[in-house]
Amino acid sequence: DVLSLLRRTNKQMDHFNYRNGQLYAEDVSVAEIAASVGTPFYVYSTATLVRHFQLFDDALDGMDHCICYAMKAASNQAILKTLGNLGAGMDVVSGGEYRRALSAGIPPEKVVFSGVGKTFEEITFALQNGIRQFNVESDSELEQISSIASSMNKIAPIAIRINPDVDAQTHEKIATGKAENKFGIPLSRAREVYSKASQMPGISIVGIDLHIGSQLTDLEPFKKAYQKLADLTQVLRQDGHNIKRLDLGGGLGIPYEKNQSAPPLPVEYGKMVKKVLGHLDCEIEIEPGRLIVGNAGILVSSVLGVKNGDNRNFLILDAAMNDLIRPAMYDAYHDIIPIKQLSLPEAVYDVVGPVCETGDTFAKKRTMPELSKNDLVAFRSAGAYGAVMSSEYNTRPLIPEVMVNTNKFSIIRKRPSYEEIIERDIIPDWLE
């Protein structure tokens, strides 16, 4: 059937493909970008970003909805501007992300402020400049927002984040909806906290928020959480609260491995949302990040050499764990492919970087074409939580980000020089 066909093709939901034996990003040769920019670097496909946003928009067609991109997945302003031009709002989790969203031209009334530790300065700045809503995580945060808003003669729109105690069946470090997680208010306290909020100055209740985790590959945890949300909506309305907006968070996963069964499609997710929540006549907010940008980006790296050990061979790259932390932090898998489509004997490598850590390992015992010094490789599905989590560990410069649009490419974050990095340090006068 059509859905089965879509699931099979879901694994190629990007615009990075081989042409005449060379990997292309849309209509630009990746080798051409490498020659111009130098490795390592990230490159994003505009066409993939657009396509994935539209998949979600189409999936919720017929419902009043707002898609607020979870910009923690990839926050370069070129990406934000691309999505904002399509009508996307933004889900931010810090004052810095809020400022990035505004700088990229996102209207403040389309910015949702999430996160468990909003500061006085962040709340004040958002109230001064405008906000769609604060997703409130605790009693103390609610009191702080009320105090700040009333002192400014402002009204803060809020949704309270509920922890539904649902196992998202994902990596423990990105599960956010279980009782032991730091996020949200227990479902058992929802009526109490909403009653408290309704009586506080400077507060306007607009809805309910939840988010149970990231990289979900099954709709059932979503369905369980949303059914609890539907029941709570009706209870809170009976209590007299104006629940007009439901923030469902994000979390729909992508396929990282070639043989991995494809996660649910946005169209399937949308059908489930309509079935479980459609009768409530609420505006639906969703906050996808990984599914929009994950397969829209690759990390390109050069082979520094091959080191032969007693019982394994190491493929040493110029990219490292500071450039892509996911394998070291989450034991995450990324498909690693040569830029040239090679017909060579296969070899088995531990794929590693040059950082002085054993944890600087991208893959163990990975079967790949036999590669040599200066060959180029690409890490697929590296658009989400790649560049944003990178660092300058070992005084390695942050690597460039590049965006492709059909047959054009542009550097959207330049590689800093060593001088720029070192000059940030301030030596106290007593050491002069």
Coordinates of C-alpha atoms in Angstrom, one line a residue:
D1 CA 0.0 0.0 0.0
V2 CA 1.0 3.7 -0.2
L3 CA 2.1 3.9 3.5
S4 CA 4.4 0.8 3.0
L5 CA 5.9 2.4 0.0
L6 CA 6.5 5.7 1.9
R7 CA 8.1 3.8 4.8
R8 CA 10.5 2.1 2.4
T9 CA 11.4 5.4 0.8
N10 CA 11.6 7.2 4.2
K11 CA 15.2 6.1 4.6
Q12 CA 16.2 8.3 1.6
M13 CA 14.3 11.4 2.8
D14 CA 17.3 13.6 1.9
H15 CA 19.0 15.2 -1.1
F16 CA 22.4 13.6 -0.7
N17 CA 22.9 11.2 -3.6
Y18 CA 25.5 9.7 -5.8
R19 CA 25.9 11.0 -9.4
N20 CA 28.4 9.5 -11.7
G21 CA 30.2 8.0 -8.7
Q22 CA 30.4 11.3 -6.7
L23 CA 28.3 12.3 -3.7
Y24 CA 26.2 15.4 -4.3
A25 CA 24.3 17.7 -2.0
E26 CA 21.3 18.7 -4.2
D27 CA 23.1 19.8 -7.4
V28 CA 26.5 20.6 -5.8
S29 CA 29.4 18.1 -5.6
V30 CA 30.4 17.5 -2.0
A31 CA 34.0 17.2 -3.2
E32 CA 33.8 20.7 -4.7
I33 CA 32.6 22.1 -1.3
A34 CA 35.5 20.3 0.4
A35 CA 38.0 21.8 -2.0
S36 CA 36.7 25.2 -1.3
V37 CA 36.0 25.1 2.5
G38 CA 38.4 22.4 3.8
T39 CA 37.5 19.5 6.0
P40 CA 35.8 18.8 8.3
F41 CA 32.5 20.6 7.8
Y42 CA 28.8 20.3 8.0
V43 CA 26.6 20.8 5.0
Y44 CA 22.8 21.2 5.0
S45 CA 20.3 20.7 2.1
T46 CA 17.6 23.4 1.8
A47 CA 15.4 21.1 -0.2
T48 CA 15.4 18.5 2.6
L49 CA 14.6 21.1 5.3
V50 CA 11.7 22.4 3.2
R51 CA 10.4 18.9 2.4
H52 CA 10.4 17.8 6.0
F53 CA 8.7 20.9 7.4
Q54 CA 6.0 20.5 4.7
L55 CA 5.5 16.8 5.7
F56 CA 4.5 17.9 9.2
D57 CA 2.4 20.8 8.0
D58 CA 0.5 18.5 5.6
A59 CA 0.1 15.9 8.3
L60 CA -1.9 18.3 10.5
D61 CA -3.9 19.8 7.7
G62 CA -7.4 20.4 8.8
M63 CA -6.4 21.2 12.4
D64 CA -5.6 24.6 13.7
H65 CA -1.9 24.1 14.3
C66 CA 1.5 25.7 14.7
I67 CA 4.8 24.0 14.0
C68 CA 7.5 25.4 16.3
Y69 CA 10.8 24.0 15.2
A70 CA 12.9 22.7 18.2
M71 CA 16.0 24.8 17.4
K72 CA 18.2 23.0 19.9
A73 CA 18.6 20.4 17.1
A74 CA 20.4 22.9 14.8
S75 CA 20.3 26.6 15.5
N76 CA 22.2 28.3 12.7
Q77 CA 20.2 31.4 11.6
A78 CA 20.2 30.2 8.0
I79 CA 18.3 27.1 9.0
L80 CA 15.9 29.2 11.2
K81 CA 15.4 31.7 8.4
T82 CA 14.7 28.9 5.9
L83 CA 12.0 27.4 8.2
G84 CA 10.6 30.8 9.3
N85 CA 10.0 31.7 5.6
L86 CA 7.8 28.6 5.5
G87 CA 5.8 29.8 8.4
A88 CA 7.5 27.9 11.2
G89 CA 7.6 29.1 14.8
M90 CA 10.4 28.3 17.1
D91 CA 10.7 26.3 20.4
V92 CA 13.6 27.8 22.4
V93 CA 15.2 26.6 25.6
S94 CA 17.5 29.5 26.5
G95 CA 17.8 33.3 26.2
G96 CA 20.5 32.8 23.6
E97 CA 18.1 30.7 21.4
Y98 CA 15.4 33.3 21.9
R99 CA 17.7 36.0 20.6
R100 CA 18.8 33.8 17.7
A101 CA 15.1 33.3 16.7
L102 CA 14.4 37.0 16.8
S103 CA 17.6 37.7 14.9
A104 CA 16.5 35.3 12.2
G105 CA 13.3 37.2 11.8
I106 CA 10.9 34.9 13.6
P107 CA 8.0 36.9 15.0
P108 CA 8.0 36.8 18.9
E109 CA 4.4 35.7 18.9
K110 CA 5.6 32.5 17.2
V111 CA 8.3 31.7 19.8
V112 CA 7.6 29.2 22.6
F113 CA 10.0 29.3 25.6
S114 CA 10.6 25.8 27.1
G115 CA 13.2 24.5 29.6
V116 CA 13.5 23.7 33.2
G117 CA 15.7 26.6 34.4
K118 CA 14.7 29.9 32.9
T119 CA 16.5 32.8 34.6
F120 CA 15.2 36.2 35.7
E121 CA 17.0 37.9 32.8
E122 CA 15.6 35.4 30.2
I123 CA 12.0 35.8 31.4
T124 CA 12.3 39.6 31.6
F125 CA 13.8 39.8 28.1
A126 CA 11.1 37.6 26.6
L127 CA 8.3 39.6 28.2
Q128 CA 9.9 42.8 27.0
N129 CA 10.1 41.6 23.4
G130 CA 7.1 39.3 23.2
I131 CA 6.4 35.6 23.5
R132 CA 3.9 33.0 22.3
Q133 CA 4.0 31.2 25.6
F134 CA 6.2 30.1 28.4
N135 CA 6.1 26.3 29.0
V136 CA 6.2 26.3 32.8
E137 CA 8.1 23.4 34.5
S138 CA 7.6 24.0 38.3
D139 CA 5.8 25.9 41.0
S140 CA 8.8 28.1 41.6
E141 CA 9.0 29.0 37.9
L142 CA 5.4 29.9 37.9
E143 CA 5.8 32.2 40.9
Q144 CA 8.8 33.8 39.3
I145 CA 7.0 34.5 36.0
S146 CA 4.0 35.9 37.8
S147 CA 6.3 38.2 39.9
I148 CA 8.2 39.5 36.9
A149 CA 5.2 39.9 34.7
S150 CA 3.2 41.8 37.3
S151 CA 6.1 44.1 38.1
M152 CA 6.3 45.0 34.4
N153 CA 2.5 45.3 34.0
K154 CA 2.6 42.5 31.5
I155 CA 0.5 39.4 31.1
A156 CA 2.6 36.2 30.6
P157 CA 0.8 33.5 28.5
I158 CA 1.7 30.1 30.0
A159 CA 1.1 26.4 29.4
I160 CA 2.1 24.1 32.3
R161 CA 4.3 21.2 31.3
I162 CA 2.8 17.9 32.6
N163 CA 4.9 14.9 33.2
P164 CA 2.6 12.0 32.2
D165 CA 4.9 9.2 33.4
V166 CA 5.1 7.5 30.0
D167 CA 8.1 5.5 29.0
A168 CA 9.2 6.9 25.5
Q169 CA 11.2 3.7 24.9
T170 CA 14.2 5.7 23.8
H171 CA 17.8 6.3 25.1
E172 CA 17.7 7.1 28.8
K173 CA 19.5 10.4 28.2
I174 CA 16.8 11.8 25.9
A175 CA 13.7 10.4 27.7
T176 CA 11.9 13.3 29.4
G177 CA 8.4 12.0 30.3
K178 CA 9.0 9.5 33.1
A179 CA 8.4 10.3 36.7
E180 CA 12.1 10.1 37.5
N181 CA 12.9 12.7 34.9
K182 CA 13.5 16.4 35.9
F183 CA 10.8 17.7 33.5
G184 CA 7.3 19.0 34.2
I185 CA 4.8 18.7 37.0
P186 CA 3.4 15.3 38.0
L187 CA 0.0 14.6 36.4
S188 CA -1.4 14.0 39.8
R189 CA -0.7 17.7 40.7
A190 CA -2.1 19.2 37.5
R191 CA -5.4 20.5 38.9
E192 CA -3.8 21.9 42.0
V193 CA -1.1 23.9 40.0
Y194 CA -3.6 25.1 37.4
S195 CA -5.9 26.3 40.2
K196 CA -2.9 28.2 41.7
A197 CA -1.9 29.7 38.3
S198 CA -5.4 31.0 37.7
Q199 CA -5.3 33.1 40.8
M200 CA -1.8 34.6 40.2
P201 CA -1.3 38.1 38.8
G202 CA 0.4 38.5 35.5
I203 CA -0.5 35.0 34.3
S204 CA -2.8 33.9 31.5
I205 CA -3.4 30.2 31.1
V206 CA -3.5 29.3 27.4
G207 CA -3.0 25.6 27.4
I208 CA -1.1 22.4 28.4
D209 CA 2.3 21.2 27.5
L210 CA 4.1 17.9 27.4
H211 CA 7.1 16.3 25.8
I212 CA 8.1 12.7 26.5
G213 CA 11.4 12.4 24.7
S214 CA 13.4 12.3 21.5
Q215 CA 14.1 9.8 18.8
L216 CA 10.8 7.8 19.3
T217 CA 10.4 5.1 16.7
D218 CA 6.9 3.9 17.8
L219 CA 3.6 5.9 18.0
E220 CA 2.3 4.0 21.1
P221 CA 4.1 6.1 23.7
F222 CA 2.8 9.3 22.0
K223 CA -0.7 7.8 22.0
K224 CA -0.6 6.9 25.7
A225 CA 0.7 10.4 26.6
Y226 CA -1.8 12.2 24.4
Q227 CA -4.8 10.2 25.8
K228 CA -3.8 11.4 29.3
L229 CA -3.6 14.9 27.9
A230 CA -7.1 14.6 26.4
D231 CA -8.5 13.5 29.7
L232 CA -6.7 16.2 31.6
T233 CA -8.0 18.9 29.1
Q234 CA -11.6 17.9 29.8
V235 CA -11.0 17.9 33.6
L236 CA -9.4 21.3 33.5
R237 CA -12.1 22.8 31.4
Q238 CA -14.7 21.5 33.9
D239 CA -12.6 23.3 36.5
G240 CA -13.2 26.5 34.6
H241 CA -9.8 26.9 32.8
N242 CA -9.6 28.1 29.2
I243 CA -7.6 25.3 27.6
K244 CA -7.3 26.4 24.0
R245 CA -3.9 25.1 23.0
L246 CA -2.2 21.8 23.4
D247 CA 1.6 21.7 23.0
L248 CA 2.6 18.1 22.2
G249 CA 6.3 18.5 22.1
G250 CA 8.4 16.7 19.4
G251 CA 10.4 13.5 19.4
L252 CA 9.5 11.6 16.2
G253 CA 12.7 9.7 15.3
I254 CA 14.6 9.2 12.1
P255 CA 16.3 6.1 10.7
Y256 CA 20.1 6.2 11.4
E257 CA 21.0 2.7 10.3
K258 CA 20.5 1.2 6.9
N259 CA 18.8 -1.9 8.2
Q260 CA 16.7 -0.1 10.8
S261 CA 13.0 -0.3 10.3
A262 CA 11.7 3.1 9.3
P263 CA 10.1 5.1 12.2
P264 CA 6.5 6.3 11.7
L265 CA 5.9 8.9 9.1
P266 CA 4.6 12.4 9.9
V267 CA 1.3 11.5 8.1
E268 CA 0.8 8.6 10.5
Y269 CA 1.6 10.7 13.5
G270 CA -0.9 13.3 12.2
K271 CA -3.6 10.7 11.9
M272 CA -3.0 9.6 15.5
V273 CA -3.1 13.2 16.8
K274 CA -6.4 13.9 15.0
K275 CA -7.9 10.6 16.3
V276 CA -6.8 11.2 20.0
L277 CA -7.1 15.0 20.3
G278 CA -9.2 16.2 17.3
H279 CA -12.5 16.3 19.3
L280 CA -11.1 18.9 21.7
D281 CA -11.2 21.8 19.3
C282 CA -7.8 23.0 20.5
E283 CA -4.9 24.6 18.5
I284 CA -2.2 22.0 18.3
E285 CA 1.5 22.9 18.7
I286 CA 4.2 20.4 17.8
E287 CA 7.9 21.0 18.2
P288 CA 9.8 18.7 15.8
G289 CA 13.6 19.1 15.6
R290 CA 15.4 15.9 14.7
L291 CA 13.0 14.8 11.9
I292 CA 13.2 18.2 10.2
V293 CA 17.0 18.7 10.3
G294 CA 18.5 15.3 11.0
N295 CA 18.7 13.9 7.5
A296 CA 19.1 17.4 6.1
G297 CA 22.8 17.5 7.1
I298 CA 26.0 15.5 6.7
L299 CA 29.4 15.8 8.3
V300 CA 32.2 15.6 5.7
S301 CA 35.7 14.5 6.8
S302 CA 39.1 13.5 5.3
V303 CA 41.0 10.4 6.1
L304 CA 44.3 11.2 7.8
G305 CA 45.5 7.7 7.5
V306 CA 45.1 4.0 8.4
K307 CA 46.8 2.6 11.5
N308 CA 47.1 -1.2 11.6
G309 CA 46.9 -2.7 15.1
D310 CA 47.4 -6.3 16.3
N311 CA 43.8 -7.2 16.0
R312 CA 42.1 -4.3 14.4
N313 CA 42.7 -1.5 11.9
F314 CA 42.0 2.2 12.7
L315 CA 40.6 4.6 10.1
I316 CA 41.8 8.0 11.5
L317 CA 39.7 11.0 10.4
D318 CA 40.3 14.8 10.7
A319 CA 36.8 15.0 12.3
A320 CA 36.6 14.2 16.0
M321 CA 34.3 13.8 19.0
N322 CA 34.3 17.6 19.5
D323 CA 32.8 18.0 16.1
L324 CA 30.2 15.2 16.4
I325 CA 29.7 14.1 20.1
R326 CA 26.7 11.8 19.5
P327 CA 28.6 8.5 19.2
A328 CA 30.7 9.2 22.3
M329 CA 27.8 10.5 24.4
Y330 CA 24.9 8.3 23.2
D331 CA 26.6 5.3 21.5
A332 CA 24.9 6.7 18.5
Y333 CA 25.2 5.1 15.0
H334 CA 25.9 7.1 11.9
D335 CA 26.2 5.6 8.5
I336 CA 29.7 6.6 7.2
I337 CA 30.1 6.5 3.4
P338 CA 32.8 7.5 0.9
I339 CA 32.3 10.6 -1.1
K340 CA 33.5 8.6 -4.2
Q341 CA 31.3 5.6 -4.9
L342 CA 34.2 3.1 -4.9
S343 CA 34.4 -0.5 -6.2
L344 CA 37.1 -1.6 -3.8
P345 CA 37.7 -4.5 -1.5
E346 CA 36.0 -4.1 1.8
A347 CA 37.9 -3.6 5.1
V348 CA 36.9 -3.5 8.7
Y349 CA 37.8 -0.4 10.7
D350 CA 37.4 1.2 14.0
V351 CA 36.7 4.8 12.8
V352 CA 38.3 7.3 15.1
G353 CA 39.3 10.9 15.4
P354 CA 42.5 12.6 16.5
V355 CA 41.3 13.8 19.9
C356 CA 43.3 12.5 22.9
E357 CA 40.5 10.3 24.2
T358 CA 39.6 6.6 23.7
G359 CA 36.1 7.9 23.6
D360 CA 36.9 9.7 20.3
T361 CA 35.5 6.7 18.4
F362 CA 32.8 7.0 15.8
A363 CA 32.4 3.3 15.0
K364 CA 33.9 -0.1 15.9
K365 CA 34.4 -2.9 13.5
R366 CA 32.6 -1.1 10.7
T367 CA 32.8 -2.7 7.3
M368 CA 33.5 -0.2 4.6
P369 CA 35.3 0.1 1.3
E370 CA 39.1 0.1 1.7
L371 CA 40.1 3.8 2.1
S372 CA 43.4 5.7 2.0
K373 CA 44.9 9.0 3.1
N374 CA 43.0 12.1 1.8
D375 CA 39.9 10.1 0.8
L376 CA 36.7 11.9 1.8
V377 CA 33.9 10.4 3.9
A378 CA 30.4 11.6 4.9
F379 CA 28.5 10.9 8.1
R380 CA 24.9 10.7 7.2
S381 CA 22.0 12.0 9.3
A382 CA 24.3 14.4 11.1
G383 CA 22.1 17.5 10.8
A384 CA 20.6 17.2 14.3
Y385 CA 22.6 17.6 17.5
G386 CA 25.8 17.8 15.4
A387 CA 27.1 21.3 15.0
V388 CA 25.1 22.6 18.0
M389 CA 26.8 20.2 20.4
S390 CA 30.3 20.8 19.0
S391 CA 33.1 22.3 21.0
E392 CA 36.7 23.5 20.8
Y393 CA 38.1 20.7 22.9
N394 CA 41.8 20.3 22.3
T395 CA 41.7 23.8 20.9
R396 CA 40.2 22.5 17.7
P397 CA 38.3 25.2 15.9
L398 CA 34.6 24.9 15.5
I399 CA 34.1 23.5 12.0
P400 CA 32.3 25.4 9.2
E401 CA 28.6 25.0 8.4
V402 CA 27.6 25.2 4.8
M403 CA 24.1 25.4 3.2
V404 CA 23.2 24.2 -0.3
N405 CA 20.3 25.5 -2.3
T406 CA 20.0 23.7 -5.7
N407 CA 23.3 24.5 -7.5
K408 CA 24.6 27.1 -5.0
F409 CA 26.4 26.8 -1.7
S410 CA 27.3 29.3 1.0
I411 CA 29.3 29.1 4.3
I412 CA 26.8 29.9 7.1
R413 CA 29.3 29.6 9.9
K414 CA 33.0 30.1 9.2
R415 CA 35.9 28.2 10.8
P416 CA 37.6 30.5 13.4
S417 CA 41.3 31.0 13.2
Y418 CA 43.6 29.8 16.0
E419 CA 44.3 33.4 16.7
E420 CA 40.7 34.2 17.2
I421 CA 40.3 31.3 19.6
I422 CA 43.4 32.1 21.7
E423 CA 42.7 35.8 21.8
R424 CA 39.5 35.2 23.8
D425 CA 41.6 34.2 26.8
I426 CA 42.4 37.0 29.2
I427 CA 45.6 36.8 31.2
P428 CA 45.4 38.6 34.6
D429 CA 47.7 41.6 35.0
W430 CA 49.4 39.9 37.9
L431 CA 50.8 37.4 35.5
E432 CA 52.3 40.0 33.1

